Amino acid sequence: MCSERRSTCCGSESTRNCVLRFVRGLVAVALVVFVSACQPLPGSPAGPARDAGLSPVLKRMRDTYEDLAGGRFVSLADFETPGQEALFRCVGPEGAEGDRPQPTLSILRSRNETGAGGLKATLRGPDDRLVFDGKRSPSLALVRDWQPYALLLMSVYGPPEGVLLEFSIASGDPATLVWTRTMTAGPGWNLLRVDLGTVGEWINLADVRALTWRAPQTAGPIELYVDDVILADNTHHVLGEKAGIGEMYVLTRGRRIVVGARDRFELAFADGQIVAWHAGGDANLADPDGLGPWPVPLPEDWQNADSSALAYDDPAHYADWGAVAAATQKLIEATPFRAVIEGRWRFIAPGDKLAEPPAPGEVGHRWHYVIYPTGAVGVQVTSRAPAAGWKTTRVGYAVALNGRQAFRRVDPPPAEAGPEAASFMLLSQPGAERADLCWILLRAADFRFQRVLASADDRRLAAIVGEVPAAPRVVVVHQFRLWPWDIDGAPEAASLAADVWDPATVELTTGRRVIDTPGDLDGDGYNEAEGCYELAPQGPAVRFRLHPGPHVRFETVCRIHGTEGRPCWVYARGRLVEDVGRDAGDRLLLRLPRGMQSPLAVEVHVGAAGAKVP
């Protein structure tokens, strides 16, 4: 399991494999980040005050590149003064310059918005490389410490037919480490954006030694033009910059969306995936290529297959879905109550543009994440296969963790075997105050089989569960519990899982259930994907009694429809409930007291539109 097929390469992995791995390689190139209702960057003055102390070249850069608007940045090369071309050199596969023509300044190809100069380099074939390491320069050097920055920007000019580039960043202390990604440069000038949070998972950003470009698919010489190589800190606080303990915060940094609850957990999203999970320390608890859940076409004998047959990240799984997997991610909702993010992988032909909004029936995968500050993360995964289908009869799901953090699967005791035991997988770290992952599955019958396997280098621990019929459209709901940190045993995990697979009974006396909300898979008024009960008032009120049944209810969230623009008052056992919020559509969200074991009477009073809350 845990295939080595990665687009992000480290150490001695072969270049050929990197180029072929388009599912993660080309995905990052097409990544688009949308942030709903973006506001001006805090502390970013406009006009002359913002540009005070900047040279004319840097002012033009700030005006041209949106990522430079509100934070610090440094130009590694702008090619506006002679001598900068000596920072670069053209070399062969052995690293020697030989008789190759070396890079020169160009005034024919440059980003005119930022100046008159660019860099021209001639690569004589697919094995030639353009290297930015400063070894030819007698007076200039490459900035080595990239830790203060979140993003690398560079402008690359593509020929009329476009070009596929292999781009690498190498560090040198304590050993040579190399991160590599394939990128597509279309005709004309392209702004390429590299997330340094991703790069930093594989190399030492405190000691960057070289940047390298190669055109592996060219048959002959190619002229490569580069301009404006820039490091930037583009951090933008969307919510909760001064959040207290347990409070939500949301920010964008590099190409990532970061969501967390202070002193509980932090999740970073890139390429539509959770690529970092931090809790109580600096270590990334997730596989940096993505936590999942990943849809996996399962071979017939997958329960007994060897590791290689269960490579959840093998690009061959989706080779017939499209030539390029284009990833987008969008922050839909960000409030102190919760955050909602949508990630998509859409399989398209080279050169095709993404339809916004996505076209109905578009081939690909969609992850809909709902993150609560209590540590509950709902994920609805929707996969729509092409006409040729999945090429297997069953689909499973994989979750990948940092294998060096001592996660172990906790099995329920034999006495607890049954549907409840099969509805979750607990991956726990030994010791107190260490985060655990409780992976809750909605339909236990679909997840009868489980495997947990490690990569050969122990870097990744991957769990695979199955199986679901491989239909043209597959929809499965998952929930992660990332907090509290003491989900160390099966009884605790089973109680948390019951919130999802066996929801409480809602006895309505006033109002109605809303059964057609996206995410309510069985139309019963409980939204499995978003972890909330869907209700609507009758007249000015909703009154109901919540029966917890045989389980302790840890996370009871209700959404009240028809409350847009209307003040609301919520009471439980006659006491005012203050843990309330609004969703992106301005509908009331409320969270009932934790640890509920007995029936609870709840009243929601809805005022008239425009009325003020006393």
Coordinates of C-alpha atoms in Angstrom, one line a residue:
M1 CA 0.0 0.0 0.0
C2 CA 1.1 3.6 0.3
S3 CA 2.3 3.8 -3.3
E4 CA 5.5 5.7 -4.0
R5 CA 3.8 7.3 -7.0
R6 CA 4.1 11.0 -6.0
S7 CA 4.4 14.1 -8.0
T8 CA 6.2 15.8 -5.2
C9 CA 9.6 14.2 -5.2
C10 CA 12.2 14.1 -2.6
G11 CA 15.8 12.7 -2.7
S12 CA 16.6 10.2 -5.4
E13 CA 13.2 9.5 -6.8
S14 CA 13.3 9.4 -10.6
T15 CA 12.3 12.3 -12.7
R16 CA 10.4 10.2 -15.1
N17 CA 8.0 9.1 -12.4
C18 CA 7.4 12.7 -11.4
V19 CA 6.4 13.7 -14.9
L20 CA 3.9 10.9 -15.2
R21 CA 2.1 11.6 -11.9
F22 CA -0.4 14.1 -13.1
V23 CA -3.1 13.5 -10.5
R24 CA -1.0 15.4 -7.9
G25 CA 1.5 17.0 -10.3
L26 CA -0.8 19.0 -12.6
V27 CA -3.5 19.4 -10.0
A28 CA -1.5 22.0 -8.1
V29 CA -0.8 24.0 -11.3
A30 CA -4.5 24.5 -11.9
L31 CA -5.4 25.2 -8.3
V32 CA -7.7 28.2 -7.8
V33 CA -8.6 29.5 -4.4
F34 CA -11.8 31.4 -3.9
V35 CA -12.6 33.3 -0.7
S36 CA -16.2 34.4 -0.2
A37 CA -16.7 38.0 0.8
C38 CA -13.0 38.9 0.9
Q39 CA -12.3 42.1 2.7
P40 CA -9.4 44.5 2.5
L41 CA -6.3 43.1 4.2
P42 CA -6.1 44.3 7.8
G43 CA -3.4 46.9 8.3
S44 CA -2.8 47.4 4.5
P45 CA -3.0 51.1 3.7
A46 CA -3.7 52.2 0.2
G47 CA -1.7 54.6 -1.9
P48 CA 1.5 56.3 -0.9
A49 CA 1.6 55.1 2.7
R50 CA 1.5 51.5 1.6
D51 CA 4.4 52.1 -0.9
A52 CA 6.6 54.2 1.4
G53 CA 10.2 53.1 1.2
L54 CA 9.7 50.9 -1.9
S55 CA 11.8 51.4 -5.1
P56 CA 9.9 52.1 -8.3
V57 CA 10.5 48.5 -9.4
L58 CA 9.0 47.1 -6.2
K59 CA 6.1 49.5 -6.4
R60 CA 5.3 48.2 -9.9
M61 CA 5.5 44.7 -8.6
R62 CA 3.1 45.4 -5.8
D63 CA 0.6 47.0 -8.2
T64 CA 0.9 44.1 -10.6
Y65 CA 0.7 41.0 -8.4
E66 CA -2.3 40.7 -6.1
D67 CA -0.4 38.5 -3.6
L68 CA 1.9 41.4 -2.7
A69 CA -0.9 43.8 -1.7
G70 CA -0.8 43.4 2.0
G71 CA 2.4 41.7 3.2
R72 CA 6.2 41.8 3.0
F73 CA 7.9 40.4 -0.1
V74 CA 11.4 40.2 -1.5
S75 CA 12.4 40.1 -5.2
L76 CA 14.9 37.4 -5.9
A77 CA 15.3 38.5 -9.5
D78 CA 13.6 41.3 -11.5
F79 CA 16.2 41.6 -14.3
E80 CA 16.0 45.3 -14.4
T81 CA 19.8 45.7 -13.7
P82 CA 22.8 44.0 -15.4
G83 CA 24.4 41.2 -13.5
Q84 CA 21.3 39.4 -12.4
E85 CA 21.5 37.0 -15.3
A86 CA 24.7 35.6 -13.8
L87 CA 22.6 34.2 -10.9
F88 CA 21.3 31.6 -13.5
R89 CA 23.0 29.0 -15.6
C90 CA 22.1 26.3 -18.1
V91 CA 23.5 22.8 -17.4
G92 CA 23.2 19.3 -18.7
P93 CA 21.9 16.2 -16.9
E94 CA 25.3 15.9 -15.1
G95 CA 25.2 19.4 -13.8
A96 CA 28.0 20.8 -16.0
E97 CA 27.6 24.0 -18.2
G98 CA 29.9 22.7 -21.0
D99 CA 29.6 24.7 -24.2
R100 CA 25.9 25.6 -23.7
P101 CA 24.8 29.2 -24.2
Q102 CA 24.3 30.8 -20.9
P103 CA 21.2 33.0 -19.9
T104 CA 21.1 36.6 -21.0
L105 CA 19.0 39.6 -20.2
S106 CA 16.2 40.2 -22.7
I107 CA 14.2 43.3 -23.5
L108 CA 12.1 41.5 -26.1
R109 CA 10.3 39.3 -23.5
S110 CA 9.5 40.8 -20.2
R111 CA 6.5 41.6 -18.0
N112 CA 5.9 45.1 -19.2
E113 CA 3.8 46.0 -16.2
T114 CA 6.8 45.6 -13.9
G115 CA 9.7 46.7 -16.1
A116 CA 11.7 46.4 -19.4
G117 CA 13.9 43.4 -18.6
G118 CA 13.5 39.6 -18.4
L119 CA 15.7 36.5 -18.6
K120 CA 16.2 34.4 -21.8
A121 CA 17.6 30.9 -21.5
T122 CA 18.0 28.3 -24.2
L123 CA 17.5 24.6 -23.3
R124 CA 18.9 22.4 -26.0
G125 CA 16.8 19.3 -25.2
P126 CA 14.7 17.6 -22.5
D127 CA 17.6 16.9 -20.3
D128 CA 18.9 20.5 -20.1
R129 CA 18.1 22.5 -17.1
L130 CA 18.0 26.2 -16.1
V131 CA 19.4 26.6 -12.6
F132 CA 19.0 29.6 -10.3
D133 CA 21.8 29.0 -7.7
G134 CA 24.1 32.1 -8.0
K135 CA 27.2 30.1 -8.8
R136 CA 28.1 32.2 -11.9
S137 CA 27.7 35.5 -10.1
P138 CA 30.7 37.2 -8.5
S139 CA 28.6 39.6 -6.5
L140 CA 25.0 38.4 -6.1
A141 CA 23.6 35.4 -4.3
L142 CA 20.3 33.5 -3.9
V143 CA 18.4 34.3 -0.7
R144 CA 18.5 31.1 1.3
D145 CA 16.2 31.6 4.2
W146 CA 12.6 31.4 2.9
Q147 CA 10.9 30.7 6.3
P148 CA 9.3 34.1 6.6
Y149 CA 7.4 33.7 3.3
A150 CA 4.4 31.7 2.2
L151 CA 4.5 31.9 -1.6
L152 CA 7.0 31.8 -4.5
L153 CA 5.8 33.8 -7.5
M154 CA 7.4 33.7 -10.9
S155 CA 6.4 34.8 -14.4
V156 CA 7.2 32.3 -17.2
Y157 CA 6.6 32.9 -20.9
G158 CA 5.1 29.9 -22.8
P159 CA 5.4 29.3 -26.6
P160 CA 2.3 29.3 -28.8
E161 CA 1.7 25.6 -28.1
G162 CA 2.4 25.9 -24.4
V163 CA 5.0 23.9 -22.5
L164 CA 5.2 21.4 -19.7
L165 CA 7.8 22.4 -17.1
E166 CA 9.3 20.3 -14.3
F167 CA 10.2 22.8 -11.6
S168 CA 12.3 21.9 -8.5
I169 CA 13.5 23.6 -5.3
A170 CA 16.5 22.1 -3.5
S171 CA 17.8 22.7 0.0
G172 CA 21.2 21.6 1.4
D173 CA 21.3 21.4 5.2
P174 CA 21.7 18.9 6.7
A175 CA 21.4 16.9 3.4
T176 CA 20.3 17.7 -0.2
L177 CA 16.5 17.5 -0.4
V178 CA 14.6 18.2 -3.6
W179 CA 10.9 19.1 -4.1
T180 CA 9.6 18.7 -7.7
R181 CA 6.3 19.6 -9.3
T182 CA 5.2 19.6 -13.0
M183 CA 3.6 22.8 -14.3
T184 CA 2.0 23.9 -17.5
A185 CA 2.8 27.3 -19.0
G186 CA 0.3 28.3 -21.6
P187 CA 1.0 30.7 -24.5
G188 CA 2.3 34.1 -23.4
W189 CA 3.1 35.2 -19.8
N190 CA 2.0 32.9 -17.0
L191 CA 2.1 33.7 -13.3
L192 CA 3.1 30.5 -11.5
R193 CA 2.4 30.4 -7.7
V194 CA 4.2 27.8 -5.5
D195 CA 2.9 27.2 -2.0
L196 CA 5.9 27.2 0.4
G197 CA 3.9 25.4 3.1
T198 CA 3.8 22.4 0.7
V199 CA 7.4 22.7 -0.2
G200 CA 8.4 23.0 3.4
E201 CA 7.1 19.5 4.1
W202 CA 9.8 18.1 1.9
I203 CA 12.9 20.4 2.1
N204 CA 14.5 22.8 4.5
L205 CA 13.2 26.3 3.8
A206 CA 15.9 27.8 6.0
D207 CA 18.6 26.7 3.6
V208 CA 17.4 26.9 0.0
R209 CA 20.2 26.3 -2.5
A210 CA 18.7 26.1 -6.0
L211 CA 15.7 26.5 -8.3
T212 CA 15.6 24.4 -11.4
W213 CA 13.4 24.5 -14.6
R214 CA 13.3 21.7 -17.2
A215 CA 11.1 21.0 -20.2
P216 CA 11.0 17.2 -20.2
Q217 CA 8.6 16.7 -23.2
T218 CA 10.4 18.9 -25.7
A219 CA 12.1 17.2 -28.7
G220 CA 14.6 19.9 -29.5
P221 CA 15.8 23.4 -28.4
I222 CA 13.4 25.7 -26.6
E223 CA 13.7 29.3 -25.5
L224 CA 12.6 29.8 -21.9
Y225 CA 11.8 33.3 -20.6
V226 CA 11.5 34.1 -16.9
D227 CA 10.7 37.3 -15.1
D228 CA 10.0 38.5 -11.6
V229 CA 11.0 35.7 -9.2
I230 CA 9.5 36.8 -5.9
L231 CA 9.0 35.6 -2.3
A232 CA 5.9 36.9 -0.6
D233 CA 4.0 36.6 2.6
N234 CA 0.4 37.0 1.5
T235 CA -1.3 36.0 4.7
H236 CA -4.8 37.3 5.0
H237 CA -6.9 36.9 8.2
V238 CA -10.5 36.3 7.3
L239 CA -11.8 35.5 10.8
G240 CA -10.6 35.4 14.3
E241 CA -7.2 37.0 14.1
K242 CA -7.4 37.5 17.9
A243 CA -9.4 34.3 18.6
G244 CA -9.4 33.0 22.2
I245 CA -9.0 29.4 23.3
G246 CA -11.5 27.2 21.5
E247 CA -12.6 30.0 19.1
M248 CA -12.6 29.7 15.3
Y249 CA -10.1 31.4 13.1
V250 CA -9.8 31.4 9.3
L251 CA -7.0 32.8 7.1
T252 CA -5.4 32.3 3.7
R253 CA -1.7 31.9 3.4
G254 CA 0.2 31.0 0.2
R255 CA -2.2 28.9 -1.8
R256 CA -3.8 27.5 1.3
I257 CA -7.0 28.1 3.4
V258 CA -6.3 27.6 7.1
V259 CA -9.1 26.8 9.5
G260 CA -8.6 26.2 13.2
A261 CA -9.9 26.4 16.8
R262 CA -7.3 28.1 19.0
D263 CA -5.3 25.6 21.1
R264 CA -7.4 22.7 19.8
F265 CA -6.6 22.0 16.1
E266 CA -5.6 23.6 12.8
L267 CA -6.3 22.3 9.3
A268 CA -4.7 23.6 6.1
F269 CA -6.4 23.0 2.8
A270 CA -4.6 22.9 -0.6
D271 CA -5.7 21.4 -3.9
G272 CA -9.1 21.0 -2.3
Q273 CA -7.6 18.6 0.3
I274 CA -6.6 18.7 4.0
V275 CA -2.8 18.7 3.6
A276 CA -1.9 19.6 7.2
W277 CA -3.4 18.9 10.6
H278 CA -1.7 20.4 13.7
A279 CA -2.8 19.8 17.2
G280 CA -0.7 20.7 20.2
G281 CA 2.7 20.8 18.4
D282 CA 4.6 21.6 15.3
A283 CA 4.3 18.1 13.6
N284 CA 2.0 17.7 10.7
L285 CA -0.2 14.7 11.7
A286 CA -1.6 14.3 8.2
D287 CA 0.1 13.0 5.1
P288 CA 1.2 16.3 3.4
D289 CA -0.1 15.1 0.1
G290 CA -3.6 14.9 1.6
L291 CA -5.5 13.4 4.6
G292 CA -8.4 12.3 2.5
P293 CA -10.9 10.7 2.5
W294 CA -9.7 9.6 -1.0
P295 CA -12.0 7.5 -3.3
V296 CA -10.2 4.3 -4.2
P297 CA -11.3 1.9 -7.0
L298 CA -10.9 -1.5 -5.2
P299 CA -9.5 -4.7 -6.9
E300 CA -11.6 -7.8 -6.4
D301 CA -9.2 -9.3 -3.9
W302 CA -8.2 -6.1 -2.2
Q303 CA -8.7 -7.5 1.3
N304 CA -5.8 -10.0 0.6
A305 CA -3.8 -7.9 -1.8
D306 CA -0.2 -6.9 -1.3
S307 CA 0.7 -3.3 -0.6
S308 CA 1.2 -2.3 -4.2
A309 CA -2.3 -3.4 -5.2
L310 CA -3.8 -0.9 -2.7
A311 CA -2.0 2.2 -3.8
Y312 CA -4.8 4.7 -3.1
D313 CA -2.9 7.6 -4.8
D314 CA -2.0 5.8 -8.0
P315 CA -2.7 8.1 -11.0
A316 CA -3.7 5.0 -13.0
H317 CA -7.0 4.9 -11.1
Y318 CA -8.2 7.9 -13.0
A319 CA -6.1 7.8 -16.2
D320 CA -9.3 7.5 -18.3
W321 CA -11.1 10.3 -16.5
G322 CA -9.2 13.1 -18.2
A323 CA -5.8 14.2 -19.2
V324 CA -5.5 16.9 -16.5
A325 CA -7.0 17.0 -13.0
A326 CA -7.7 20.7 -12.2
A327 CA -8.3 21.5 -8.5
T328 CA -10.2 24.4 -7.0
Q329 CA -11.1 25.2 -3.5
K330 CA -13.5 27.7 -2.1
L331 CA -14.2 29.1 1.3
I332 CA -18.0 29.2 1.4
E333 CA -18.6 30.1 5.1
A334 CA -16.5 31.5 7.9
T335 CA -18.1 32.4 11.1
P336 CA -17.3 31.9 14.8
F337 CA -19.8 29.0 14.7
R338 CA -18.3 27.0 11.8
A339 CA -16.4 27.1 8.5
V340 CA -17.4 25.5 5.2
I341 CA -15.0 24.7 2.4
E342 CA -15.6 23.0 -1.0
G343 CA -12.8 21.3 -2.8
R344 CA -13.1 19.9 -6.4
W345 CA -11.0 17.9 -8.7
R346 CA -12.3 18.2 -12.3
F347 CA -10.8 16.1 -15.1
I348 CA -10.5 18.1 -18.3
A349 CA -8.6 18.1 -21.6
P350 CA -5.3 20.1 -21.8
G351 CA -6.1 23.8 -22.6
D352 CA -9.8 23.6 -21.5
K353 CA -11.0 26.3 -19.2
L354 CA -12.9 25.4 -16.0
A355 CA -16.6 26.2 -16.1
E356 CA -17.8 28.4 -13.2
P357 CA -20.1 27.3 -11.7
P358 CA -19.2 23.7 -12.5
A359 CA -21.2 22.2 -15.3
P360 CA -23.9 19.6 -14.3
G361 CA -22.5 16.0 -14.6
E362 CA -18.9 17.2 -14.8
V363 CA -16.5 14.3 -14.3
G364 CA -14.5 14.4 -11.1
H365 CA -14.6 14.5 -7.3
R366 CA -16.1 17.0 -4.8
W367 CA -15.3 17.3 -1.1
H368 CA -17.7 19.4 1.0
Y369 CA -16.1 20.1 4.4
V370 CA -18.0 21.5 7.4
I371 CA -15.6 22.3 10.3
Y372 CA -16.9 23.1 13.8
P373 CA -14.7 24.4 16.6
T374 CA -15.7 21.4 18.7
G375 CA -13.4 19.2 16.5
A376 CA -16.2 17.7 14.4
V377 CA -15.4 17.8 10.6
G378 CA -18.1 16.6 8.2
V379 CA -17.0 15.5 4.7
Q380 CA -19.3 14.6 1.9
V381 CA -17.4 13.1 -1.0
T382 CA -19.2 13.0 -4.3
S383 CA -17.6 11.2 -7.3
R384 CA -19.0 11.3 -10.8
A385 CA -17.3 8.8 -13.1
P386 CA -17.0 9.1 -16.9
A387 CA -19.1 7.0 -19.2
A388 CA -16.4 4.2 -19.1
G389 CA -16.9 4.0 -15.3
W390 CA -14.6 3.1 -12.5
K391 CA -13.2 -0.1 -14.1
T392 CA -13.9 -1.9 -10.8
T393 CA -17.1 -2.9 -9.2
R394 CA -16.4 -1.4 -5.8
V395 CA -15.1 1.8 -4.3
G396 CA -13.4 2.3 -1.0
Y397 CA -12.0 5.3 0.9
A398 CA -8.5 6.0 2.2
V399 CA -7.2 8.3 5.0
A400 CA -3.5 9.0 5.2
L401 CA -1.6 10.1 8.3
N402 CA 2.0 10.9 9.3
G403 CA 3.3 7.4 9.9
R404 CA 6.0 8.7 12.2
Q405 CA 3.5 10.0 14.8
A406 CA 2.8 6.5 16.3
F407 CA -0.8 6.3 15.3
R408 CA -2.3 2.9 15.9
R409 CA -5.8 1.5 15.2
V410 CA -7.8 0.8 18.3
D411 CA -10.2 -2.2 17.8
P412 CA -13.4 -2.6 19.8
P413 CA -13.5 -5.4 22.3
P414 CA -15.2 -8.6 21.0
A415 CA -18.1 -8.0 23.2
E416 CA -18.8 -4.7 21.4
A417 CA -18.7 -6.2 17.9
G418 CA -21.7 -5.3 15.7
P419 CA -22.9 -2.5 13.5
E420 CA -21.8 0.1 16.0
A421 CA -18.2 -1.2 16.1
A422 CA -18.0 -1.2 12.3
S423 CA -19.2 2.4 12.0
F424 CA -15.9 4.0 13.0
M425 CA -12.2 3.6 12.9
L426 CA -10.2 5.0 15.8
L427 CA -6.5 5.9 15.0
S428 CA -5.0 7.0 18.3
Q429 CA -1.6 8.3 19.5
P430 CA -0.4 6.8 22.7
G431 CA 0.0 9.1 25.7
A432 CA -1.9 11.9 27.3
E433 CA -2.7 15.2 25.5
R434 CA -2.0 13.7 22.0
A435 CA -4.5 14.1 19.3
D436 CA -6.5 11.2 18.0
L437 CA -8.5 10.7 14.8
C438 CA -11.9 9.1 15.1
W439 CA -13.1 8.4 11.5
I440 CA -16.9 7.9 11.6
L441 CA -18.7 6.2 8.7
L442 CA -22.3 6.8 8.1
R443 CA -23.3 3.3 6.8
A444 CA -21.5 0.6 8.7
A445 CA -22.8 -2.1 6.3
D446 CA -20.8 -0.4 3.5
F447 CA -17.5 -0.6 5.5
R448 CA -17.3 -4.1 6.6
F449 CA -13.6 -4.5 5.6
Q450 CA -10.7 -2.4 6.9
R451 CA -6.9 -2.4 6.3
V452 CA -4.2 -0.2 7.9
L453 CA -0.8 -0.3 6.1
A454 CA 2.4 1.7 6.3
S455 CA 4.8 2.9 3.6
A456 CA 8.2 1.3 3.4
D457 CA 9.9 4.4 4.9
D458 CA 7.2 4.7 7.7
R459 CA 6.4 8.2 6.5
R460 CA 2.8 7.4 5.8
L461 CA 0.2 5.3 7.6
A462 CA -2.9 4.8 5.4
A463 CA -6.2 3.2 6.4
I464 CA -8.6 1.9 3.7
V465 CA -12.2 1.0 4.2
G466 CA -14.7 -0.5 1.8
E467 CA -16.8 -1.1 0.0
V468 CA -19.5 0.9 -1.9
P469 CA -20.9 -0.2 -5.3
A470 CA -19.1 1.7 -8.1
A471 CA -22.0 3.6 -9.5
P472 CA -21.8 6.5 -12.1
R473 CA -22.4 8.8 -9.1
V474 CA -21.1 7.8 -5.7
V475 CA -21.9 9.9 -2.6
V476 CA -20.5 8.9 0.8
V477 CA -20.5 11.0 4.0
H478 CA -17.7 10.8 6.5
Q479 CA -17.0 12.6 9.8
F480 CA -13.7 13.2 11.5
R481 CA -13.4 14.0 15.2
L482 CA -10.1 15.8 15.8
W483 CA -10.8 17.0 19.3
P484 CA -11.0 16.3 22.3
W485 CA -7.6 14.8 22.5
D486 CA -8.6 11.9 24.8
I487 CA -10.5 9.7 22.3
D488 CA -8.2 6.9 23.3
G489 CA -10.6 3.9 23.5
A490 CA -13.4 2.2 21.6
P491 CA -16.2 3.2 24.0
E492 CA -15.5 6.9 23.6
A493 CA -15.2 6.6 19.8
A494 CA -18.5 4.6 19.7
S495 CA -20.3 7.3 21.6
L496 CA -19.1 10.0 19.2
A497 CA -19.9 7.8 16.2
A498 CA -23.5 7.4 17.4
D499 CA -24.1 11.1 16.8
V500 CA -23.7 10.3 13.1
W501 CA -25.0 6.8 12.4
D502 CA -27.8 6.8 15.0
P503 CA -29.0 10.4 15.5
A504 CA -31.3 11.5 18.3
T505 CA -35.1 11.5 17.9
V506 CA -36.7 14.9 17.4
E507 CA -40.3 15.1 18.7
L508 CA -41.8 18.2 17.1
T509 CA -44.8 20.0 18.7
T510 CA -44.5 23.2 16.7
G511 CA -42.7 23.4 13.4
R512 CA -41.6 20.9 10.8
R513 CA -38.6 18.9 9.6
V514 CA -36.8 20.1 6.4
I515 CA -36.1 16.9 4.5
D516 CA -34.7 18.2 1.2
T517 CA -31.5 19.9 2.3
P518 CA -28.4 18.9 0.3
G519 CA -26.5 16.6 2.6
D520 CA -29.5 14.9 4.1
L521 CA -29.0 11.6 2.3
D522 CA -32.1 9.8 3.5
G523 CA -34.6 12.6 3.8
D524 CA -35.2 12.3 7.6
G525 CA -34.4 15.8 8.6
Y526 CA -30.9 15.0 9.9
N527 CA -28.2 16.4 7.6
E528 CA -25.5 13.7 7.8
A529 CA -23.0 15.8 5.7
E530 CA -23.2 18.9 7.9
G531 CA -24.0 17.2 11.2
C532 CA -27.1 19.1 12.0
Y533 CA -30.9 18.7 12.4
E534 CA -32.9 20.6 9.8
L535 CA -36.0 22.3 11.2
A536 CA -38.4 25.2 10.3
P537 CA -40.8 27.2 12.3
Q538 CA -44.6 27.1 12.2
G539 CA -45.6 30.7 12.7
P540 CA -43.2 32.4 15.0
A541 CA -41.8 29.4 16.8
V542 CA -40.2 25.9 16.7
R543 CA -40.8 23.7 19.7
F544 CA -39.4 20.2 20.0
R545 CA -38.2 17.6 22.4
L546 CA -34.8 15.9 21.7
H547 CA -34.6 12.3 22.9
P548 CA -30.9 11.1 23.0
G549 CA -31.8 7.4 23.2
P550 CA -29.2 5.0 24.5
H551 CA -26.2 7.3 23.6
V552 CA -24.6 10.3 25.2
R553 CA -25.0 13.2 22.7
F554 CA -21.7 15.2 22.4
E555 CA -22.5 17.4 19.4
T556 CA -26.1 18.4 18.8
V557 CA -26.5 21.2 16.2
C558 CA -29.7 22.4 14.7
R559 CA -30.4 24.7 11.7
I560 CA -33.6 26.7 11.6
H561 CA -34.8 27.5 8.1
G562 CA -37.0 30.6 7.5
T563 CA -35.0 32.7 9.9
E564 CA -33.1 34.8 7.3
G565 CA -33.1 38.4 8.5
R566 CA -35.1 37.6 11.6
P567 CA -33.9 37.8 15.2
C568 CA -34.2 34.6 17.2
W569 CA -34.2 33.5 20.8
V570 CA -33.4 29.9 21.8
Y571 CA -34.3 28.3 25.1
A572 CA -33.4 24.8 26.4
R573 CA -35.0 23.7 29.7
G574 CA -36.2 27.3 30.0
R575 CA -32.7 28.8 29.9
L576 CA -31.4 31.0 27.2
V577 CA -29.0 29.2 24.8
E578 CA -26.2 31.6 23.7
D579 CA -24.2 29.2 21.5
V580 CA -25.8 30.3 18.3
G581 CA -24.7 31.5 14.9
R582 CA -25.7 32.0 11.3
D583 CA -24.8 30.1 8.1
A584 CA -23.9 31.6 4.8
G585 CA -27.6 31.9 4.0
D586 CA -28.3 33.8 7.3
R587 CA -30.2 30.8 8.7
L588 CA -30.0 30.3 12.5
L589 CA -27.6 27.7 13.8
L590 CA -27.7 26.6 17.4
R591 CA -25.6 24.2 19.5
L592 CA -27.3 22.4 22.4
P593 CA -25.4 21.5 25.7
R594 CA -22.8 18.8 25.4
G595 CA -23.0 15.5 27.1
M596 CA -26.8 15.2 26.8
Q597 CA -28.2 11.9 28.3
S598 CA -31.8 12.7 29.0
P599 CA -34.6 14.3 26.9
L600 CA -34.3 18.0 26.3
A601 CA -37.1 20.5 25.6
V602 CA -36.1 23.3 23.2
E603 CA -38.0 26.4 22.0
V604 CA -36.9 28.7 19.2
H605 CA -38.8 32.0 19.0
V606 CA -38.5 33.8 15.7
G607 CA -39.1 37.6 15.5
A608 CA -40.3 39.7 12.6
A609 CA -37.9 40.7 9.9
G610 CA -36.0 43.8 10.8
A611 CA -36.9 43.5 14.5
K612 CA -34.1 44.2 17.0
V613 CA -32.9 41.7 19.6
P614 CA -33.5 43.2 23.0

